[in-house]
């Protein structure tokens, strides 16, 4: 009654998607010391200092109730006389994230992209380019999972007709018009995702995949109260927990398990959840490209399963070769 990793690799049964949702904590976990060039990833509470925009913020003449960047941006957005400062701020933020690069060696983002199949989904709230860069540099070796950019992204946009998402700097394959970069910043009190065609399409996609998924992994997303509209949209896709009595909900986060269980209680049916503080202890990292098959073996067939942990300390070329040995059975 045990399934060994060699057997699991040869199984390709699950057709439902595994949905992964990324927040800022995922990028910070991947690059605690910065990107390829040491450029630091800002979090909302140290955003201003990290980007060096203290003087620009001070020039608004406003007093702010917190040092959270989203609160500050919203206050600036409300003042028509501050439009020039707002536009300069938006440009600085866009340029900062646009210049970030993946290191040459494998990263959590490479491991994540290679560990999921084309049927699977990675939805990110992050503006940084790391998910798009990891997909771009690995897609010639293995077809990647489908990305969704919930708050826009510095690497991605769409044509003026919003035919489909594509890399900035390219042209639409339908109308051949230039790809327009996606918008990044929204005032937190007015995150009307249906008012931006690019963002609206991304949220339509995630609601669809939430309904269809057999497992959801939330990695480093804090579900802030400032983004209550996002949680409501998630709930509309996930539905009632009484109807999700077999699906699994995995949380990768450094916070206390009780806090996380309370935070995500609207998505968890009974004991069908797990919390890990480290990505490399996750279901994805221990059953790469076979999360669904491991799920079937353990939860539906009631069998013991052996982990097949991804190798962390090898080169990118060696890593791709390791994954190709799994991919050959797909």
PDB file of C-alpha atoms in Angstrom, residues 156-182 196-199 201-202:
ATOM      1  CA  UNK A 156       3.375  41.881 -19.339  1.00  0.00           C
ATOM      2  CA  UNK A 157       0.670  43.741 -21.190  1.00  0.00           C
ATOM      3  CA  UNK A 158      -1.897  43.362 -23.961  1.00  0.00           C
ATOM      4  CA  UNK A 159      -2.862  45.026 -27.233  1.00  0.00           C
ATOM      5  CA  UNK A 160      -5.367  47.867 -27.269  1.00  0.00           C
ATOM      6  CA  UNK A 161      -8.111  45.357 -28.132  1.00  0.00           C
ATOM      7  CA  UNK A 162      -7.018  43.118 -25.225  1.00  0.00           C
ATOM      8  CA  UNK A 163      -6.875  40.022 -27.432  1.00  0.00           C
ATOM      9  CA  UNK A 164      -4.415  38.259 -25.167  1.00  0.00           C
ATOM     10  CA  UNK A 165      -1.553  38.802 -22.736  1.00  0.00           C
ATOM     11  CA  UNK A 166       2.004  39.039 -24.065  1.00  0.00           C
ATOM     12  CA  UNK A 167       5.471  40.306 -23.212  1.00  0.00           C
ATOM     13  CA  UNK A 168       5.988  44.046 -23.367  1.00  0.00           C
ATOM     14  CA  UNK A 169       7.866  45.069 -26.495  1.00  0.00           C
ATOM     15  CA  UNK A 170       6.158  42.444 -28.654  1.00  0.00           C
ATOM     16  CA  UNK A 171       3.176  42.681 -30.987  1.00  0.00           C
ATOM     17  CA  UNK A 172      -0.254  41.115 -30.807  1.00  0.00           C
ATOM     18  CA  UNK A 173      -0.460  37.914 -32.834  1.00  0.00           C
ATOM     19  CA  UNK A 174      -4.091  38.707 -33.705  1.00  0.00           C
ATOM     20  CA  UNK A 175      -4.122  42.397 -34.725  1.00  0.00           C
ATOM     21  CA  UNK A 176      -0.338  42.964 -34.862  1.00  0.00           C
ATOM     22  CA  UNK A 177      -0.654  46.088 -32.745  1.00  0.00           C
ATOM     23  CA  UNK A 178       1.938  46.942 -30.120  1.00  0.00           C
ATOM     24  CA  UNK A 179       1.568  45.383 -26.673  1.00  0.00           C
ATOM     25  CA  UNK A 180       0.677  48.057 -24.107  1.00  0.00           C
ATOM     26  CA  UNK A 181       2.204  47.635 -20.612  1.00  0.00           C
ATOM     27  CA  UNK A 182      -0.253  46.755 -17.871  1.00  0.00           C
ATOM     28  CA  UNK A 196      -9.185  47.833 -16.505  1.00  0.00           C
ATOM     29  CA  UNK A 197      -9.538  45.391 -19.444  1.00  0.00           C
ATOM     30  CA  UNK A 198      -6.225  43.617 -18.783  1.00  0.00           C
ATOM     31  CA  UNK A 199      -6.884  43.152 -15.054  1.00  0.00           C
ATOM     32  CA  UNK A 201      -9.453  39.341 -17.922  1.00  0.00           C
ATOM     33  CA  UNK A 202      -6.924  38.103 -15.359  1.00  0.00           C
TER      34      UNK A 202
END
